[in-house]
């Protein structure tokens, strides 16, 4: 796998690399490779013929059209979501489809501290690499998504660095070093964990696997924090310093609660998982209903008919929808994908969120707007991180 991802030496190799990376994400019809590669049809056809001659790709018929796939490869691609309270690891061989990936869920996260999550994560990575690759020495690429702003050029956290991380700390660098020191697995000498924001990677995965033909896609990741990943023209829009899409830190209540970012009345302080759980525990403390002690329990109780939990989820989803409506006025997206906590809440959240969108979005901005639940929630970020790890190879 890594042999195909070496830095190119000229335009022809650059084109071939772009096609190989696209096919490591998914198979494509020949005609559809123009968007992910940025190349014209004649250039793509020439490169495909050369790659086929080297037995790297194997075209196959899909009806009357030609489907382009990679020949079987060795080397395991890994993607990691490092959340506050959980971790998800996804792994597959580069020629496999995303639904063939092995996935591990861990009830441990960044909030428990590096001494806790880091060794658990390395163990989980080793486990999935063995399952997919047949041995502990097949790790090839790795990407990581975290719920913080990441500078896309420097691959570092953008100040102010907020808890649970501290100034100068970098979870991807820590994982890179821990993997290099692992005695029970071998990793490539120049392995580097690629890092990005979790909502960005959720958007990346949803675009590649579910909505590849949509011009503009917004992926809403609402869990402890609230963020938006933005796809425009098939590409992630991150902004100059990676801050694009920080919808959770838009002010919705000027005199509201203080936020970790230093602001006040941020959306995150009202609709984040911690905020909803706090309200539910306060309201149910002396009631006949059992108090939820996690956001998943809150969602489960809402779905089971607990009226207080349903109201909390519905009100939060409505408020989130109002903020999404403002985003619609700015970007007029083709599709909005709801992930995280609200993605798991299903129709209850979708209906309330749509009501909120209708309150703030212009009719023209929402006329073509389908709000859908993430197809890969809660695995979208891990799958996007896997793609990021592949995409980061072969770059200067």
Short mmCIF file of C-alpha atoms in Angstrom, two decimals:
data_model
loop_
_atom_site.label_atom_id
_atom_site.label_comp_id
_atom_site.label_asym_id
_atom_site.label_seq_id
_atom_site.Cartn_x
_atom_site.Cartn_y
_atom_site.Cartn_z
CA UNK A 1 0.00 0.00 0.00
CA UNK A 2 2.67 2.53 1.01
CA UNK A 3 4.60 1.84 -2.21
CA UNK A 4 1.66 3.37 -4.12
CA UNK A 5 1.61 6.46 -1.88
CA UNK A 6 5.19 7.63 -2.39
CA UNK A 7 5.71 11.33 -3.26
CA UNK A 8 5.32 11.83 -7.02
CA UNK A 9 8.18 13.04 -9.24
CA UNK A 10 6.20 14.71 -12.00
CA UNK A 11 2.72 15.53 -13.38
CA UNK A 12 2.10 11.99 -14.61
CA UNK A 13 2.88 10.49 -11.20
CA UNK A 14 0.80 13.17 -9.49
CA UNK A 15 -2.23 12.20 -11.57
CA UNK A 16 -1.72 8.52 -10.86
CA UNK A 17 -1.35 9.23 -7.14
CA UNK A 18 -4.57 11.26 -7.11
CA UNK A 19 -6.43 8.36 -8.75
CA UNK A 20 -4.96 5.78 -6.37
CA UNK A 21 -5.93 7.87 -3.34
CA UNK A 22 -9.46 8.31 -4.68
CA UNK A 23 -9.79 4.56 -5.19
CA UNK A 24 -8.45 3.86 -1.70
CA UNK A 25 -11.48 5.78 -0.46
CA UNK A 26 -14.00 3.95 -2.69
CA UNK A 27 -14.50 2.57 -6.18
CA UNK A 28 -15.55 5.03 -8.87
CA UNK A 29 -17.02 5.00 -12.32
CA UNK A 30 -14.40 6.23 -14.78
CA UNK A 31 -16.50 9.30 -15.56
CA UNK A 32 -16.83 10.21 -11.86
CA UNK A 33 -13.09 10.37 -11.11
CA UNK A 34 -12.87 13.96 -12.37
CA UNK A 35 -14.19 15.50 -9.14
CA UNK A 36 -12.02 13.74 -6.53
CA UNK A 37 -8.86 13.97 -8.65
CA UNK A 38 -9.34 17.41 -10.22
CA UNK A 39 -8.24 16.03 -13.61
CA UNK A 40 -9.90 16.11 -17.02
CA UNK A 41 -11.26 12.99 -18.69
CA UNK A 42 -8.42 12.45 -21.20
CA UNK A 43 -5.76 12.73 -18.49
CA UNK A 44 -7.67 10.30 -16.27
CA UNK A 45 -8.09 7.76 -19.09
CA UNK A 46 -4.35 7.79 -19.86
CA UNK A 47 -3.47 7.33 -16.18
CA UNK A 48 -6.02 4.51 -15.78
CA UNK A 49 -4.55 2.65 -18.75
CA UNK A 50 -1.06 2.93 -17.24
CA UNK A 51 -2.22 1.83 -13.78
CA UNK A 52 -4.08 -1.09 -15.33
CA UNK A 53 -0.94 -2.10 -17.21
CA UNK A 54 0.90 -2.21 -13.88
CA UNK A 55 -1.87 -4.43 -12.39
CA UNK A 56 -2.76 -1.76 -9.80
CA UNK A 57 -6.39 -1.31 -10.84
CA UNK A 58 -8.98 -3.67 -12.25
CA UNK A 59 -11.83 -2.08 -14.21
CA UNK A 60 -15.16 -3.92 -14.08
CA UNK A 61 -18.50 -3.36 -15.77
CA UNK A 62 -21.31 -1.71 -13.83
CA UNK A 63 -24.15 -1.96 -16.30
CA UNK A 64 -23.00 -0.14 -19.42
CA UNK A 65 -20.30 1.81 -17.57
CA UNK A 66 -16.87 0.98 -16.22
CA UNK A 67 -16.29 0.72 -12.47
CA UNK A 68 -12.66 1.29 -11.41
CA UNK A 69 -11.35 -0.64 -8.40
CA UNK A 70 -7.98 -1.31 -6.82
CA UNK A 71 -6.39 -4.72 -6.97
CA UNK A 72 -5.93 -6.33 -3.51
CA UNK A 73 -3.31 -4.59 -1.36
CA UNK A 74 -1.52 -5.25 1.89
CA UNK A 75 -1.21 -2.66 4.65
CA UNK A 76 -3.96 -1.48 7.00
CA UNK A 77 -5.42 2.03 7.00
CA UNK A 78 -6.67 3.15 10.42
CA UNK A 79 -8.92 6.01 11.51
CA UNK A 80 -9.45 7.19 15.10
CA UNK A 81 -12.05 9.38 16.72
CA UNK A 82 -10.81 10.62 20.09
CA UNK A 83 -13.86 12.04 21.85
CA UNK A 84 -14.21 13.41 25.36
CA UNK A 85 -15.83 10.26 26.76
CA UNK A 86 -15.29 7.66 24.04
CA UNK A 87 -13.02 6.51 21.24
CA UNK A 88 -13.78 4.81 17.92
CA UNK A 89 -11.20 2.98 15.80
CA UNK A 90 -11.95 1.94 12.20
CA UNK A 91 -9.56 -0.11 10.04
CA UNK A 92 -9.59 -1.73 6.61
CA UNK A 93 -7.33 -2.66 3.73
CA UNK A 94 -7.13 0.11 1.15
CA UNK A 95 -8.92 -1.86 -1.55
CA UNK A 96 -11.82 -2.81 0.73
CA UNK A 97 -15.09 -0.88 0.98
CA UNK A 98 -15.93 1.07 4.12
CA UNK A 99 -18.60 -1.45 5.15
CA UNK A 100 -15.87 -4.11 5.35
CA UNK A 101 -14.00 -2.13 7.99
CA UNK A 102 -13.41 -3.48 11.49
CA UNK A 103 -14.56 -1.08 14.21
CA UNK A 104 -13.75 -0.87 17.90
CA UNK A 105 -15.65 1.31 20.40
CA UNK A 106 -14.00 2.26 23.70
CA UNK A 107 -15.73 3.86 26.68
CA UNK A 108 -12.68 5.96 27.45
CA UNK A 109 -11.72 9.33 26.09
CA UNK A 110 -9.69 12.48 26.33
CA UNK A 111 -11.45 13.60 29.51
CA UNK A 112 -9.87 10.67 31.38
CA UNK A 113 -6.35 11.94 30.67
CA UNK A 114 -3.56 10.80 28.35
CA UNK A 115 -2.28 8.20 30.82
CA UNK A 116 -5.64 6.46 30.48
CA UNK A 117 -6.74 6.85 26.86
CA UNK A 118 -3.37 6.53 25.11
CA UNK A 119 -2.46 2.94 26.09
CA UNK A 120 -6.07 1.81 25.57
CA UNK A 121 -6.07 3.35 22.10
CA UNK A 122 -2.80 1.71 21.09
CA UNK A 123 -4.17 -1.66 22.24
CA UNK A 124 -7.34 -1.13 20.21
CA UNK A 125 -5.32 -0.17 17.12
CA UNK A 126 -3.19 -3.31 17.46
CA UNK A 127 -6.37 -5.39 17.80
CA UNK A 128 -7.99 -4.08 14.61
CA UNK A 129 -4.73 -4.22 12.63
CA UNK A 130 -4.41 -7.91 13.50
CA UNK A 131 -8.06 -8.55 12.56
CA UNK A 132 -7.76 -6.80 9.21
CA UNK A 133 -4.16 -7.43 8.23
CA UNK A 134 -3.59 -10.84 9.78
CA UNK A 135 -0.73 -9.67 12.00
CA UNK A 136 0.44 -6.81 14.25
CA UNK A 137 2.92 -5.36 11.73
CA UNK A 138 0.56 -4.29 8.94
CA UNK A 139 -0.26 -0.72 10.05
CA UNK A 140 0.28 1.61 7.06
CA UNK A 141 -1.57 4.91 7.59
CA UNK A 142 -3.50 6.53 10.41
CA UNK A 143 -5.63 9.64 10.91
CA UNK A 144 -7.25 11.10 14.03
CA UNK A 145 -10.24 13.36 14.65
CA UNK A 146 -10.70 15.38 17.84
CA UNK A 147 -13.36 17.87 19.04
CA UNK A 148 -11.06 20.88 18.85
CA UNK A 149 -9.90 23.40 16.23
CA UNK A 150 -6.87 22.08 14.31
CA UNK A 151 -4.58 24.17 12.11
CA UNK A 152 -4.68 22.25 8.79
CA UNK A 153 -1.19 23.36 7.74
CA UNK A 154 0.66 22.95 11.04
CA UNK A 155 -1.36 19.96 12.30
CA UNK A 156 -1.50 21.54 15.75
CA UNK A 157 -4.25 22.71 18.09
CA UNK A 158 -5.27 26.32 17.53
CA UNK A 159 -5.00 28.66 20.57
CA UNK A 160 -6.63 29.05 22.93
CA UNK A 161 -6.02 25.36 23.66
CA UNK A 162 -9.01 24.23 25.70
CA UNK A 163 -9.43 21.38 28.19
CA UNK A 164 -8.83 18.49 28.29
CA UNK A 165 -5.65 19.51 26.45
CA UNK A 166 -2.99 21.97 27.58
CA UNK A 167 -0.79 24.44 25.71
CA UNK A 168 1.80 22.59 23.64
CA UNK A 169 0.00 19.25 23.83
CA UNK A 170 -0.85 17.39 20.64
CA UNK A 171 -2.79 14.08 20.82
CA UNK A 172 -1.71 13.01 17.32
CA UNK A 173 1.98 13.52 18.16
CA UNK A 174 1.49 11.63 21.42
CA UNK A 175 -0.10 8.71 19.57
CA UNK A 176 2.69 8.72 16.96
CA UNK A 177 5.33 8.42 19.69
CA UNK A 178 3.39 5.75 21.60
CA UNK A 179 3.00 3.64 18.46
CA UNK A 180 6.71 3.98 17.69
CA UNK A 181 7.51 2.66 21.18
CA UNK A 182 5.09 -0.26 21.02
CA UNK A 183 7.01 -3.51 21.49
CA UNK A 184 4.31 -5.86 20.24
CA UNK A 185 3.77 -4.27 16.82
CA UNK A 186 5.90 -2.76 14.08
CA UNK A 187 4.99 0.53 12.40
CA UNK A 188 6.44 2.31 9.34
CA UNK A 189 9.60 4.27 10.18
CA UNK A 190 8.10 7.58 9.07
CA UNK A 191 4.57 6.99 10.38
CA UNK A 192 2.78 10.22 11.25
CA UNK A 193 -0.71 10.43 12.68
CA UNK A 194 -2.67 13.01 10.64
CA UNK A 195 -4.94 15.27 12.69
CA UNK A 196 -8.14 17.20 12.00
CA UNK A 197 -11.34 18.37 13.65
CA UNK A 198 -13.94 15.65 14.23
CA UNK A 199 -16.77 17.47 12.44
CA UNK A 200 -14.56 18.04 9.39
CA UNK A 201 -13.83 14.33 9.19
CA UNK A 202 -17.49 13.42 9.66
CA UNK A 203 -18.30 15.68 6.72
CA UNK A 204 -15.51 14.10 4.67
CA UNK A 205 -16.81 10.58 5.25
CA UNK A 206 -20.45 11.48 4.59
CA UNK A 207 -19.46 13.23 1.36
CA UNK A 208 -17.31 10.37 0.05
CA UNK A 209 -19.56 7.48 1.01
CA UNK A 210 -23.11 8.82 0.99
CA UNK A 211 -23.42 12.16 -0.84
CA UNK A 212 -20.59 12.26 -3.42
CA UNK A 213 -22.54 14.30 -5.97
CA UNK A 214 -23.73 17.09 -3.66
CA UNK A 215 -22.02 20.43 -4.27
CA UNK A 216 -22.31 21.74 -0.71
CA UNK A 217 -22.70 19.55 2.37
CA UNK A 218 -22.87 20.57 6.03
CA UNK A 219 -22.21 17.92 8.68
CA UNK A 220 -23.34 18.83 12.18
CA UNK A 221 -21.48 17.03 14.98
CA UNK A 222 -23.36 17.76 18.20
CA UNK A 223 -22.07 15.94 21.26
CA UNK A 224 -20.24 17.50 24.21
CA UNK A 225 -19.23 20.20 21.76
CA UNK A 226 -21.04 21.39 18.65
CA UNK A 227 -19.25 21.78 15.33
CA UNK A 228 -19.97 21.85 11.62
CA UNK A 229 -17.90 20.27 8.87
CA UNK A 230 -18.28 22.04 5.52
CA UNK A 231 -17.82 20.51 2.06
CA UNK A 232 -17.87 22.91 -0.90
CA UNK A 233 -17.24 21.68 -4.42
CA UNK A 234 -16.23 18.28 -3.10
CA UNK A 235 -13.50 19.74 -0.87
CA UNK A 236 -13.32 20.38 2.87
CA UNK A 237 -13.53 24.06 3.71
CA UNK A 238 -11.44 24.60 6.85
CA UNK A 239 -10.69 28.33 6.77
CA UNK A 240 -7.33 30.02 7.24
CA UNK A 241 -6.61 28.48 10.65
CA UNK A 242 -9.07 25.61 10.72
CA UNK A 243 -11.78 27.57 12.55
CA UNK A 244 -14.47 27.32 9.88
CA UNK A 245 -17.65 25.64 11.09
CA UNK A 246 -17.34 26.44 14.81
CA UNK A 247 -21.10 26.83 15.07
CA UNK A 248 -21.03 25.82 18.74
CA UNK A 249 -19.25 29.05 19.60
CA UNK A 250 -21.71 31.39 17.93
CA UNK A 251 -23.50 33.55 20.49
CA UNK A 252 -27.19 32.84 20.92
CA UNK A 253 -27.73 34.18 24.44
CA UNK A 254 -25.72 37.37 25.23
CA UNK A 255 -26.11 37.05 29.00
CA UNK A 256 -26.00 33.26 29.07
CA UNK A 257 -23.61 30.79 30.65
CA UNK A 258 -19.87 31.23 30.32
CA UNK A 259 -18.20 28.96 27.79
CA UNK A 260 -14.78 27.28 27.87
CA UNK A 261 -13.78 29.35 24.82
CA UNK A 262 -14.01 32.54 26.91
CA UNK A 263 -17.29 33.60 25.35
CA UNK A 264 -20.71 33.79 26.90
CA UNK A 265 -24.02 32.36 25.74
CA UNK A 266 -22.44 30.13 23.09
CA UNK A 267 -24.74 27.62 21.40
CA UNK A 268 -22.67 24.82 22.94
CA UNK A 269 -23.61 25.92 26.47
CA UNK A 270 -27.28 25.33 25.65
CA UNK A 271 -27.42 22.32 23.33
CA UNK A 272 -24.23 20.39 24.07
CA UNK A 273 -24.49 16.97 25.68
CA UNK A 274 -23.30 18.26 29.06
CA UNK A 275 -25.88 21.05 29.03
CA UNK A 276 -28.75 18.69 28.20
CA UNK A 277 -27.62 16.16 30.79
CA UNK A 278 -27.32 18.86 33.45
CA UNK A 279 -30.87 20.03 32.77
CA UNK A 280 -32.23 16.47 32.82
CA UNK A 281 -30.56 15.62 36.13
CA UNK A 282 -31.79 18.86 37.70
CA UNK A 283 -35.38 18.28 36.57
CA UNK A 284 -35.51 14.55 37.39
CA UNK A 285 -33.70 14.69 40.73
CA UNK A 286 -36.85 14.28 42.80
CA UNK A 287 -39.21 12.82 40.19
CA UNK A 288 -40.45 9.28 39.68
CA UNK A 289 -38.33 8.89 36.54
CA UNK A 290 -34.77 7.60 36.77
CA UNK A 291 -32.17 10.29 36.26
CA UNK A 292 -29.94 9.74 33.19
CA UNK A 293 -26.20 9.68 33.94
CA UNK A 294 -25.01 9.83 30.35
CA UNK A 295 -26.27 11.48 27.21
CA UNK A 296 -26.97 8.04 25.71
CA UNK A 297 -29.26 7.28 28.65
CA UNK A 298 -30.92 10.65 28.08
CA UNK A 299 -31.61 9.80 24.45
CA UNK A 300 -32.83 6.32 25.37
CA UNK A 301 -35.26 7.75 27.92
CA UNK A 302 -36.50 10.33 25.42
CA UNK A 303 -37.17 7.58 22.87
CA UNK A 304 -38.91 5.53 25.59
CA UNK A 305 -41.35 8.38 26.22
CA UNK A 306 -39.93 10.18 29.27
CA UNK A 307 -41.65 13.58 28.78
CA UNK A 308 -38.91 15.64 30.44
CA UNK A 309 -36.13 14.02 28.42
CA UNK A 310 -38.17 14.39 25.24
CA UNK A 311 -38.72 18.08 25.94
CA UNK A 312 -35.02 18.66 26.65
CA UNK A 313 -33.97 16.95 23.41
CA UNK A 314 -36.68 18.69 21.39
CA UNK A 315 -35.89 22.17 22.71
CA UNK A 316 -32.16 21.70 22.19
CA UNK A 317 -32.69 20.39 18.65
CA UNK A 318 -34.96 23.35 17.84
CA UNK A 319 -32.33 25.81 19.05
CA UNK A 320 -29.66 23.97 17.08
CA UNK A 321 -31.90 24.17 14.02
CA UNK A 322 -32.20 27.94 14.37
CA UNK A 323 -28.42 28.22 14.22
CA UNK A 324 -28.29 25.83 11.27
CA UNK A 325 -30.85 28.06 9.53
CA UNK A 326 -28.42 30.96 9.76
CA UNK A 327 -25.75 28.75 8.19
CA UNK A 328 -28.23 27.96 5.39
CA UNK A 329 -28.54 31.67 4.68
CA UNK A 330 -24.75 31.90 4.32
CA UNK A 331 -23.99 28.72 2.36
CA UNK A 332 -27.29 27.46 0.89
CA UNK A 333 -26.24 23.78 1.27
CA UNK A 334 -27.60 20.93 -0.82
CA UNK A 335 -27.72 18.60 2.17
CA UNK A 336 -27.34 18.90 5.95
CA UNK A 337 -26.25 15.77 7.80
CA UNK A 338 -27.06 15.50 11.49
CA UNK A 339 -24.57 13.48 13.53
CA UNK A 340 -23.51 13.04 17.14
CA UNK A 341 -26.13 13.07 19.89
CA UNK A 342 -28.92 14.41 17.69
CA UNK A 343 -28.11 11.94 14.94
CA UNK A 344 -28.85 9.15 17.43
CA UNK A 345 -32.09 10.81 18.54
CA UNK A 346 -33.70 10.12 15.15
CA UNK A 347 -37.07 11.56 14.14
CA UNK A 348 -37.57 13.48 17.37
CA UNK A 349 -34.45 15.55 16.70
CA UNK A 350 -34.96 15.78 12.94
CA UNK A 351 -38.48 17.21 13.29
CA UNK A 352 -37.48 19.75 15.95
CA UNK A 353 -34.34 20.73 14.08
CA UNK A 354 -36.32 21.32 10.90
CA UNK A 355 -38.72 23.54 12.84
CA UNK A 356 -35.77 25.58 14.07
CA UNK A 357 -34.31 25.88 10.58
CA UNK A 358 -37.64 27.16 9.25
CA UNK A 359 -37.61 29.98 11.81
CA UNK A 360 -34.33 31.50 10.65
CA UNK A 361 -33.52 30.33 7.11
CA UNK A 362 -34.85 32.23 4.13
CA UNK A 363 -37.30 30.26 2.02
CA UNK A 364 -34.85 30.21 -0.91
CA UNK A 365 -32.01 29.01 1.32
CA UNK A 366 -33.97 26.03 2.62
CA UNK A 367 -36.13 25.17 -0.40
CA UNK A 368 -33.80 22.39 -1.56
CA UNK A 369 -32.56 21.50 1.93
CA UNK A 370 -32.92 17.91 3.03
CA UNK A 371 -31.91 17.36 6.65
CA UNK A 372 -30.79 13.76 7.08
CA UNK A 373 -29.27 11.62 9.82
CA UNK A 374 -25.65 10.61 9.35
CA UNK A 375 -25.55 7.16 7.78
CA UNK A 376 -22.32 6.29 9.58
CA UNK A 377 -23.04 7.97 12.92
CA UNK A 378 -21.33 7.39 15.31
CA UNK A 379 -18.55 6.05 13.05
CA UNK A 380 -18.36 8.87 10.50
CA UNK A 381 -15.46 10.70 12.15
CA UNK A 382 -13.36 7.52 12.41
CA UNK A 383 -14.00 6.70 8.74
CA UNK A 384 -13.12 10.28 7.78
CA UNK A 385 -9.94 10.01 9.83
CA UNK A 386 -9.04 6.82 7.96
CA UNK A 387 -9.37 8.74 4.68
CA UNK A 388 -7.30 11.59 6.10
CA UNK A 389 -4.46 9.19 6.92
CA UNK A 390 -4.40 7.95 3.33
CA UNK A 391 -4.70 11.44 1.86
CA UNK A 392 -1.77 12.72 3.95
CA UNK A 393 0.71 10.31 2.38
CA UNK A 394 2.67 11.26 -0.70
CA UNK A 395 2.76 14.93 0.24
CA UNK A 396 5.94 16.98 0.48
#
